[in-house]
mmCIF file of C-alpha atoms in Angstrom:
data_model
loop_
_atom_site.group_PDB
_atom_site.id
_atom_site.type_symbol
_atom_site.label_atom_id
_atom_site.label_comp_id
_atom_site.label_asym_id
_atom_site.label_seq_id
_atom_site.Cartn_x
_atom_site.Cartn_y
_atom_site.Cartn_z
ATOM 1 C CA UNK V 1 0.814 31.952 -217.433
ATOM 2 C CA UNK V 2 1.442 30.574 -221.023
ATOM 3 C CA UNK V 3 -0.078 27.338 -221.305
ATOM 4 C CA UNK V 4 0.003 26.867 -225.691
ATOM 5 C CA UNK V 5 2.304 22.981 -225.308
ATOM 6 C CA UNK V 6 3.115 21.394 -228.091
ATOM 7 C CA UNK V 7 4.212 18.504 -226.174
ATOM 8 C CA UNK V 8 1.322 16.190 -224.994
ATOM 9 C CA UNK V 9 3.493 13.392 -223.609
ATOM 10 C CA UNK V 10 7.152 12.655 -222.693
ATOM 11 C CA UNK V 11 9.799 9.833 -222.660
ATOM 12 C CA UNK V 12 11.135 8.800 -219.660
ATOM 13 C CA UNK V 13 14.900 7.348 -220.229
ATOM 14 C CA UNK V 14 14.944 6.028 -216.650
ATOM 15 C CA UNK V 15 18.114 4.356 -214.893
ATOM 16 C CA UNK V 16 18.915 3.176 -217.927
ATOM 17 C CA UNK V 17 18.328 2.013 -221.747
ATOM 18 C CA UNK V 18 20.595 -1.425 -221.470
ATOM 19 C CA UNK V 19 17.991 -4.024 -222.206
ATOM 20 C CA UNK V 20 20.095 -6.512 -218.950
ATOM 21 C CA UNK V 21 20.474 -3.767 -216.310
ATOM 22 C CA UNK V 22 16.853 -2.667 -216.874
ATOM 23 C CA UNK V 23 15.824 -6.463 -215.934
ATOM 24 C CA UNK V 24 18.358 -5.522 -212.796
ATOM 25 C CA UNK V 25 16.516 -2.074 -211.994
ATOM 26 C CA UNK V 26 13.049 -4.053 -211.971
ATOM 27 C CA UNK V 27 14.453 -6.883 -209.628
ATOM 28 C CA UNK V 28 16.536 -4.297 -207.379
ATOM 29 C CA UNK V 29 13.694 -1.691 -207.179
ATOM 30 C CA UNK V 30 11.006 -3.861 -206.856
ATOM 31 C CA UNK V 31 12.265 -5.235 -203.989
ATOM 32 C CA UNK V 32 13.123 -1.947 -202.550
ATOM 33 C CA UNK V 33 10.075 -0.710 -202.453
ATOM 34 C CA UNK V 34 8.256 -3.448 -201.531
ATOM 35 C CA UNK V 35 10.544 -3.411 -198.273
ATOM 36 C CA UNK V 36 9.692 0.453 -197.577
ATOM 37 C CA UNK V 37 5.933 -0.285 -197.768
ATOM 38 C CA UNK V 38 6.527 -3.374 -195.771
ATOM 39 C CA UNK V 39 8.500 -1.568 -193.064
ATOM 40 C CA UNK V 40 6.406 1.614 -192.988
ATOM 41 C CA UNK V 41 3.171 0.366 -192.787
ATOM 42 C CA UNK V 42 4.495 -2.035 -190.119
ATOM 43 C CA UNK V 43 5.058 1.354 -187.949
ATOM 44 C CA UNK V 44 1.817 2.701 -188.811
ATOM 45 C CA UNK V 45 0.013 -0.186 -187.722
ATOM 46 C CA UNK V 46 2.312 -0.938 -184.658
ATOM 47 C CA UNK V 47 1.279 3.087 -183.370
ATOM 48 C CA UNK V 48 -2.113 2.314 -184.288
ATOM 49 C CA UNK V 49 -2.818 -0.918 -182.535
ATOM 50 C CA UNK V 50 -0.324 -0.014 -179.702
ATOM 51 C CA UNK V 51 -1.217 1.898 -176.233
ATOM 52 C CA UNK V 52 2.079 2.016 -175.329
ATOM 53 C CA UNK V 53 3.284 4.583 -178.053
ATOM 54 C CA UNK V 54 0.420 7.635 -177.889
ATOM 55 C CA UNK V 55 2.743 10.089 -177.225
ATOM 56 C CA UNK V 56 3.916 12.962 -179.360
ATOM 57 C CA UNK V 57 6.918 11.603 -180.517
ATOM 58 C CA UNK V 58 4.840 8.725 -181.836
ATOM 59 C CA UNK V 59 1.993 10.503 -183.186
ATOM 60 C CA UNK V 60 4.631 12.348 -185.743
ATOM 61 C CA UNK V 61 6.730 8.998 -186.287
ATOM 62 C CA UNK V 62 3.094 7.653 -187.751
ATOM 63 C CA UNK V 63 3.156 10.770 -190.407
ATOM 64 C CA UNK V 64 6.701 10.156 -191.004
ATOM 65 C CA UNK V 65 5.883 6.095 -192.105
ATOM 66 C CA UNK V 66 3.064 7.710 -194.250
ATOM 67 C CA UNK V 67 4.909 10.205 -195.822
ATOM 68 C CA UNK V 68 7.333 7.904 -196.815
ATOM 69 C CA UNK V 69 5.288 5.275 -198.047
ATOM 70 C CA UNK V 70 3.286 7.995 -199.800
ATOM 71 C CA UNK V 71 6.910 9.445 -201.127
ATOM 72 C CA UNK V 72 7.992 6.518 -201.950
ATOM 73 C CA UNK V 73 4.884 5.440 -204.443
ATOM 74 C CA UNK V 74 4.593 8.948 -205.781
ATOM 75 C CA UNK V 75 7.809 7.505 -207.708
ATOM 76 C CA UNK V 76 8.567 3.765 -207.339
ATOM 77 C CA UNK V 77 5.602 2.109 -209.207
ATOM 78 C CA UNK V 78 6.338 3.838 -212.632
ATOM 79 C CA UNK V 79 10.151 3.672 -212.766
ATOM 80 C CA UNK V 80 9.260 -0.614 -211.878
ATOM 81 C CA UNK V 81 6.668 -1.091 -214.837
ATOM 82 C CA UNK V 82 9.189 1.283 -216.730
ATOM 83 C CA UNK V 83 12.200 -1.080 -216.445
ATOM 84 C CA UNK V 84 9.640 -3.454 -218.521
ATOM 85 C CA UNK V 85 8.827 -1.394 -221.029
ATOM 86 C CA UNK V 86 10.872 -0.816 -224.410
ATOM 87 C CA UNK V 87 9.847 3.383 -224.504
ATOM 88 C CA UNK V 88 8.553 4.670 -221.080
ATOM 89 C CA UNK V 89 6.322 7.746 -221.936
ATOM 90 C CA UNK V 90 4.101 9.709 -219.616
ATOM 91 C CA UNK V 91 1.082 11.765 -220.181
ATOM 92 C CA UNK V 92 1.829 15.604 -219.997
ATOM 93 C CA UNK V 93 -0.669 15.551 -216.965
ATOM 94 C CA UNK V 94 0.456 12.381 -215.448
ATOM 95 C CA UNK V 95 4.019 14.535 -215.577
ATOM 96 C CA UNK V 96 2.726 17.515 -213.222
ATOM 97 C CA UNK V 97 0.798 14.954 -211.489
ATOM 98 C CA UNK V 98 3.615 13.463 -210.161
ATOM 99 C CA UNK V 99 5.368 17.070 -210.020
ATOM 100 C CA UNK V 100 3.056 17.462 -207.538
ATOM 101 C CA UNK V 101 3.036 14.178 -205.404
ATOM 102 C CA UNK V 102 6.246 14.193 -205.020
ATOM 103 C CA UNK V 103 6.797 17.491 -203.613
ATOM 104 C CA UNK V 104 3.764 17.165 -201.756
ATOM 105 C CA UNK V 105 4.985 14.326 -199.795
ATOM 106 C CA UNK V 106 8.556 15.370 -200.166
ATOM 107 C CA UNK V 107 7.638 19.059 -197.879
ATOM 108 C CA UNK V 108 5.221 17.016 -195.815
ATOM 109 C CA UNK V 109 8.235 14.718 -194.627
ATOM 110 C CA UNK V 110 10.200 17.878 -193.941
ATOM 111 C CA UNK V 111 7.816 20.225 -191.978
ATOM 112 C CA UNK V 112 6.685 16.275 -190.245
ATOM 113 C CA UNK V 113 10.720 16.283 -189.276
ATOM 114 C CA UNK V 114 10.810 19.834 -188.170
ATOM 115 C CA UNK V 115 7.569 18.752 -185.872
ATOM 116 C CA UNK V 116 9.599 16.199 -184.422
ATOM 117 C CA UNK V 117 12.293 18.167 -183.469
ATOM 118 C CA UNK V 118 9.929 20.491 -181.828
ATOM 119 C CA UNK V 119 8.627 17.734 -180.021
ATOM 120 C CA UNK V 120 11.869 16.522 -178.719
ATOM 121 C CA UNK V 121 12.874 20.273 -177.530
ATOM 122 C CA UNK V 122 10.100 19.958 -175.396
ATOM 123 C CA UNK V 123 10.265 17.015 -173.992
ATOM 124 C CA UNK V 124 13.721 17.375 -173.078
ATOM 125 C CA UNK V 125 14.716 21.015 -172.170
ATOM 126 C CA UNK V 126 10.401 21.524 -170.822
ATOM 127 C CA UNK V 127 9.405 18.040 -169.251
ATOM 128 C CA UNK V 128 7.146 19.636 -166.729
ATOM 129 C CA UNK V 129 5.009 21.466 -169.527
ATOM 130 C CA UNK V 130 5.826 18.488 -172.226
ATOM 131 C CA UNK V 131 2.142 16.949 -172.169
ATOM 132 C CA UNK V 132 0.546 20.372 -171.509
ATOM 133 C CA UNK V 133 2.363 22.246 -174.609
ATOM 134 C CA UNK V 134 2.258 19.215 -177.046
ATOM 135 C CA UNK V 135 -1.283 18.085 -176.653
ATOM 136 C CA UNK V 136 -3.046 15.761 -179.115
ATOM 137 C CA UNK V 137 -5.138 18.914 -179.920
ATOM 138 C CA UNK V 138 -1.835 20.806 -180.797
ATOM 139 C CA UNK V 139 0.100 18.248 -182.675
ATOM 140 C CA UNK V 140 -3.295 17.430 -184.891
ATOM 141 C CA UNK V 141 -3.500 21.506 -185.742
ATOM 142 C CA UNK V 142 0.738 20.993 -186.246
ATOM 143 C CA UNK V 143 0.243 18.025 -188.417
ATOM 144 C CA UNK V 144 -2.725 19.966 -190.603
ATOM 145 C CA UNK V 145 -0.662 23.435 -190.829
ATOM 146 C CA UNK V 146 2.532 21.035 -192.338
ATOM 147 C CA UNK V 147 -0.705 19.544 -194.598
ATOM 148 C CA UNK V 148 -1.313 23.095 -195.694
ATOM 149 C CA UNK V 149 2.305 24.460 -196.344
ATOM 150 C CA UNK V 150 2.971 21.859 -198.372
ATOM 151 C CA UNK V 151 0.219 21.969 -200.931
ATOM 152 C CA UNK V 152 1.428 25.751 -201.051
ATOM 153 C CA UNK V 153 4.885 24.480 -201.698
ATOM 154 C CA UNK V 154 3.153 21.755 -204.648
ATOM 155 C CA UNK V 155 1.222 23.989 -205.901
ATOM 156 C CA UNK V 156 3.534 26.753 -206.468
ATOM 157 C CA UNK V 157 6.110 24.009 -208.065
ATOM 158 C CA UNK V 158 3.005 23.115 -210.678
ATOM 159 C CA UNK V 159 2.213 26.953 -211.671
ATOM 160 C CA UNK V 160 6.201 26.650 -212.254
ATOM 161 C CA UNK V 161 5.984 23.545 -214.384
ATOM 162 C CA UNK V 162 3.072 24.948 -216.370
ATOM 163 C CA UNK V 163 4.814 28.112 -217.148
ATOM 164 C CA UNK V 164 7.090 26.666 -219.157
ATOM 165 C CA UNK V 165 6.784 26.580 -222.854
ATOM 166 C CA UNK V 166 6.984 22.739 -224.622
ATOM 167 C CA UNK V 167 7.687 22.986 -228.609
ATOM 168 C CA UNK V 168 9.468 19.844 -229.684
ATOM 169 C CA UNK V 169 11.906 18.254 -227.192
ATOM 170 C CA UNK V 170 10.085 15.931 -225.110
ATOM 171 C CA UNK V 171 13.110 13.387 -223.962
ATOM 172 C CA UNK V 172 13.875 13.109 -220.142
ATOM 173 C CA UNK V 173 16.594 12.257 -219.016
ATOM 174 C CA UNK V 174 15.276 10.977 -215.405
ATOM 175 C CA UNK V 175 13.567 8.287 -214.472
ATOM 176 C CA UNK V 176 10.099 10.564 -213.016
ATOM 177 C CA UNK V 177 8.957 14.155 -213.289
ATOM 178 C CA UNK V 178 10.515 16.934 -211.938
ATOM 179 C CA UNK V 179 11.312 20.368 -212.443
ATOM 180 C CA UNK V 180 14.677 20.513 -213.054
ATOM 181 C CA UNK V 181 14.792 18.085 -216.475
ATOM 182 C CA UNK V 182 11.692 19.832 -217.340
ATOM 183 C CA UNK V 183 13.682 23.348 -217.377
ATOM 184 C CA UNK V 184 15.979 21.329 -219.594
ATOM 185 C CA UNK V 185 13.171 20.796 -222.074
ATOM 186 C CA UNK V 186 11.622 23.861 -222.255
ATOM 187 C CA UNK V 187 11.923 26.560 -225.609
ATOM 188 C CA UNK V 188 12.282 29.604 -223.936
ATOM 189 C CA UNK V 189 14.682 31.430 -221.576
ATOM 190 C CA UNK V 190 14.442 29.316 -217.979
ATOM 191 C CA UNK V 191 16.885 32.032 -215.702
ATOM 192 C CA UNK V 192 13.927 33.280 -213.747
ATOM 193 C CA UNK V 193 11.843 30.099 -213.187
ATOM 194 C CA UNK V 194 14.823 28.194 -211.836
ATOM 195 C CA UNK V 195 15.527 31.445 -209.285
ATOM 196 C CA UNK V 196 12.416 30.626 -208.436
ATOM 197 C CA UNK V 197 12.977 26.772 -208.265
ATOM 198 C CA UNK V 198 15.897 27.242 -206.233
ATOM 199 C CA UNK V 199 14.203 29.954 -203.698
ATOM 200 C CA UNK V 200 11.304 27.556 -203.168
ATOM 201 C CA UNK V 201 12.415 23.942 -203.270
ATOM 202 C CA UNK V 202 15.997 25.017 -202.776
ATOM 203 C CA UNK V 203 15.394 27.532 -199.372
ATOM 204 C CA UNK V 204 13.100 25.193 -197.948
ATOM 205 C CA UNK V 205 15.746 22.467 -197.720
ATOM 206 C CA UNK V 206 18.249 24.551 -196.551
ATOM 207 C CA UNK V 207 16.917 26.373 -194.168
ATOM 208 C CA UNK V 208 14.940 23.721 -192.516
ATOM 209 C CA UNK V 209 18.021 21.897 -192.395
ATOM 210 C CA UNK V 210 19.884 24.701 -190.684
ATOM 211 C CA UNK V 211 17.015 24.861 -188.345
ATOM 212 C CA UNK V 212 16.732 21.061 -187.466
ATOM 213 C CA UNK V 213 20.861 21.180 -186.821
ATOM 214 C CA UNK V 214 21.251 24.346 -184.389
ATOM 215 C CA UNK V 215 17.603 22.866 -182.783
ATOM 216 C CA UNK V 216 19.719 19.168 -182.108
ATOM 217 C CA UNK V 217 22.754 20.822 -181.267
ATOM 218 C CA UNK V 218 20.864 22.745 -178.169
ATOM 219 C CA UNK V 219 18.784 20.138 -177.365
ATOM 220 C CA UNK V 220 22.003 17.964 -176.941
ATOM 221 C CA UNK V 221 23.655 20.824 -174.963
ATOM 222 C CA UNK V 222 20.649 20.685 -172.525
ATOM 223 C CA UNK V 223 21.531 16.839 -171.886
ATOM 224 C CA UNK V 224 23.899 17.979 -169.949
ATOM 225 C CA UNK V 225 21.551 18.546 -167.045
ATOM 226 C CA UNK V 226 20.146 15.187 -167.024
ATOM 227 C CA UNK V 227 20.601 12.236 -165.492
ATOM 228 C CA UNK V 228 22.890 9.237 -166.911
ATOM 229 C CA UNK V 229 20.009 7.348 -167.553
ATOM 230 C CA UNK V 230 18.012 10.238 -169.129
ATOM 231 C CA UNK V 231 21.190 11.325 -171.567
ATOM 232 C CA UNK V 232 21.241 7.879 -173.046
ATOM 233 C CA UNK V 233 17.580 7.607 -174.137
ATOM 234 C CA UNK V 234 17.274 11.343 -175.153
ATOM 235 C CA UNK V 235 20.780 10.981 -176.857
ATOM 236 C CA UNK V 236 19.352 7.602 -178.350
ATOM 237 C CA UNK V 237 16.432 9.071 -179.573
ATOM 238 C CA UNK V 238 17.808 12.726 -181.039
ATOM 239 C CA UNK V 239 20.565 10.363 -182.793
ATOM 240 C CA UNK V 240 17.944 8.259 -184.981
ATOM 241 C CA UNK V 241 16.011 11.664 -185.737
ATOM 242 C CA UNK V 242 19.660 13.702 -186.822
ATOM 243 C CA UNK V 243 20.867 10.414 -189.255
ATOM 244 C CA UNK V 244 17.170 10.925 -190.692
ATOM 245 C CA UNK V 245 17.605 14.474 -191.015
ATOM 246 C CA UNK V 246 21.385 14.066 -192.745
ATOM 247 C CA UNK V 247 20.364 11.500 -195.255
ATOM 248 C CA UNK V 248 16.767 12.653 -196.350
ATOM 249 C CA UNK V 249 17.959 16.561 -196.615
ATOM 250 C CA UNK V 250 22.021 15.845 -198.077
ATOM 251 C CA UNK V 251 20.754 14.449 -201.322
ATOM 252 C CA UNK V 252 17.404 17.604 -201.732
ATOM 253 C CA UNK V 253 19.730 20.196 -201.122
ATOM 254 C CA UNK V 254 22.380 18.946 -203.850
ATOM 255 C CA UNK V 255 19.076 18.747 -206.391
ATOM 256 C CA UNK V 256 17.201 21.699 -205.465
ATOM 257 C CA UNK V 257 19.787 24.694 -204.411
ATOM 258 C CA UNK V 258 22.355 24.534 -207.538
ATOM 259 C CA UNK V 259 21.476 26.389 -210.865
ATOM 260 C CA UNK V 260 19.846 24.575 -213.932
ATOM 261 C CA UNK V 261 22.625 21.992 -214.441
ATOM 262 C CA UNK V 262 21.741 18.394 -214.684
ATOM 263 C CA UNK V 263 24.432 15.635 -213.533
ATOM 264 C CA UNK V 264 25.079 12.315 -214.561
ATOM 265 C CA UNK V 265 24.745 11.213 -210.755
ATOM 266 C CA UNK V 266 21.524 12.970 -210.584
ATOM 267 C CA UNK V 267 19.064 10.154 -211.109
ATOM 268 C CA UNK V 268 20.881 7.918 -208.132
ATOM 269 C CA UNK V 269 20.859 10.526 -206.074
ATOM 270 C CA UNK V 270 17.030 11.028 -206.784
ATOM 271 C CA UNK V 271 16.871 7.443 -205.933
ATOM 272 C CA UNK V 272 18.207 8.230 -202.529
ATOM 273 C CA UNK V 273 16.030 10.747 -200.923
ATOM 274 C CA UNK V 274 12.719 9.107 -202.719
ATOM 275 C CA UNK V 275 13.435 5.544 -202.046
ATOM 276 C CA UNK V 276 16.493 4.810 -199.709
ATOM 277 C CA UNK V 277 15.532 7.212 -197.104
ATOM 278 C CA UNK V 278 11.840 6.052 -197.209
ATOM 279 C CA UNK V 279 13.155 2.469 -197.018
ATOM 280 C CA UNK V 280 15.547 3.597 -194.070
ATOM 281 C CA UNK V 281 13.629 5.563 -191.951
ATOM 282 C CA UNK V 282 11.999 2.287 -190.169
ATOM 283 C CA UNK V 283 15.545 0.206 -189.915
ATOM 284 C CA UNK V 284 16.712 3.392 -187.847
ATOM 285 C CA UNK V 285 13.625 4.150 -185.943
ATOM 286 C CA UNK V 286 13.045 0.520 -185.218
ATOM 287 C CA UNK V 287 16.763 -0.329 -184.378
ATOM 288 C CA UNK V 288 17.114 2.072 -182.210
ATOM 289 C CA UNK V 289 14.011 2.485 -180.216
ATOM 290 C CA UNK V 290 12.813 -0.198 -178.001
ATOM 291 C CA UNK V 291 9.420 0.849 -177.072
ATOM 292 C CA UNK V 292 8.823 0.438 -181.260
ATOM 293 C CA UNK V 293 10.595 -2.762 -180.562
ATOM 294 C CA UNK V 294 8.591 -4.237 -177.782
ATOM 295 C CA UNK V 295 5.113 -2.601 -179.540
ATOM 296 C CA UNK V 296 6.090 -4.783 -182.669
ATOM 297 C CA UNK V 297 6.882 -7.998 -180.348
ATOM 298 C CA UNK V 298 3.446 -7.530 -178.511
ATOM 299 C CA UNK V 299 1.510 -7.282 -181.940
ATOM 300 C CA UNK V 300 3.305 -10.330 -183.579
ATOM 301 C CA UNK V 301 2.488 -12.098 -180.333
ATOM 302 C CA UNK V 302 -1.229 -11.487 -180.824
ATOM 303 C CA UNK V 303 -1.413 -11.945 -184.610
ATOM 304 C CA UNK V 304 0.360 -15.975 -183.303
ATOM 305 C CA UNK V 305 -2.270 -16.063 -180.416
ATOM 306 C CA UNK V 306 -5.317 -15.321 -182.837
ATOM 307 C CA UNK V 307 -3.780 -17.490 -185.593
ATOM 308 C CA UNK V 308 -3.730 -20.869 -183.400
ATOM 309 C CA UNK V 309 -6.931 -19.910 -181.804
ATOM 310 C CA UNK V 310 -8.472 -20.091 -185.307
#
């Protein structure tokens, strides 16, 4: 592994250089993200405080809300205090830091989405066995094996990311760290490191997406042999998860599965699968699930009834 840098800190451009539209990123992302930890955390504390939602389903919705609000910060905070400042620059470990946060919690979210589609297989097409097969002892050892896979996946992206060779350039053009405006940066021949970029990052996303489509498409065949009543809420339900699935893995696999080629839409696109989806994923899951619904309702209701009794 060559490790001799020359670099020991890079510029961040960000969204953008234009002294107005970086007072519009602060205001506009700000708010953003303030909404995704609002709206996530409400979720985790609505499962936690609520007996109504300790099944399965809801034991992996609570790692989805911390994922995201975990995703979500791995990026947000710097790009806000960034849109303040006249030259962004980050550390060259504060860099593979967040190299590795972000993937981190990036893989979590996906192996926490294939989990949930494993869960709803089971419920649906096995009923009988649902509560036998998906245990709380099972889907803790689920939820730590997803843990483990991605800190391989992180950790393989950082012996990447040190690999590279800094000399000079230290300019990037992106608004966090990430391998693919790193490649940009460094002095040496990049062909191999981003084959291996794209057969990490890139065949993760892509298959697990392929995976998490055939695995809804079956599980919606199977409907077939339910009742009316049991069609709409497993068709409710396996809707919210497939819009989650299309708009969190669209945007990865346009980043991650192309060759070392940076484009100008890039950056917004970035924006989308580390922010929008994070801010998202509790509008859907909320909107279209009433037991979260009535769980929130209940827990308001209490927060009023302890607020006038004090």
């Amino acid at each position: 592994m060559q490790l001799s840098n020359n670099v020991t800190e890079f510029i961040l451009i960000g969204l953008t250089q234009d002294p107005f539209w970086k007072k519009i990123v602060f205001v506009t992302f700000l708010l953003l993200y303030l909404g995704t930890l609002f709206g996530n955390l409400l979720i985790i504390t609505t499962i936690k405080s609520s007996r109504a939602l300790e099944s399965p389903m809801y034991f992996f919705l609570f790692y989805l809300s911390l994922s995201d609000a975990c995703l979500s910060t791995s990026t947000a905070p710097r790009m806000i205090v960034d849109a303040l400042s006249k030259k962004a620059t980050i550390s060259f470990s504060e860099c593979i830091i967040q190299v590795f946060t972000t993937h981190f919690f990036g893989c979590w979210e996906i192996f926490i989405l294939i989990l949930m589609a494993v869960d709803r297989y089971v419920a649906i097409c096995k009923p009988l066995h649902y509560m036998t097969i998906m245990s709380p002892r099972v889907c803790g050892v689920l939820v730590a094996i997803a843990w483990v896979g991605s800190c391989v996946h992180s950790s393989a992206q950082i012996f990447l990311a040190l690999s590279l060779p800094f000399c000079g350039p230290n300019v990037i053009d992106h608004y966090f760290c990430d391998l693919q405006p790193l490649l940009k940066l460094a002095c040496s021949d990049t062909y191999v490191i981003n084959l291996l970029l794209v057969s990490n990052s890139g065949a993760i996303c892509t298959v697990s997406f392929v995976m998490l489509m055939f695995s809804y498409v079956f599980i919606l065949r199977s409907l077939r042999n339910h009742s009316a009543e049991g069609r709409k809420k497993a068709l409710s339900t396996c809707i919210s998860h497939i819009i989650v699935v299309i708009l969190f893995f669209g945007p990865c696999i346009f980043i991650y599965t192309r060759p070392a080629t940076t484009f100008p839409m890039d950056k917004m696109i970035a924006v989308f699968y580390t922010l929008g989806t994070p801010l998202l994923n509790p509008v859907i899951y909320t909107l279209r699930n009433a037991e979260v619904k009535n769980a929130m309702r209940k827990l308001w209701s209490k927060k009023l009834i302890s607020d006038d009794k004090t």
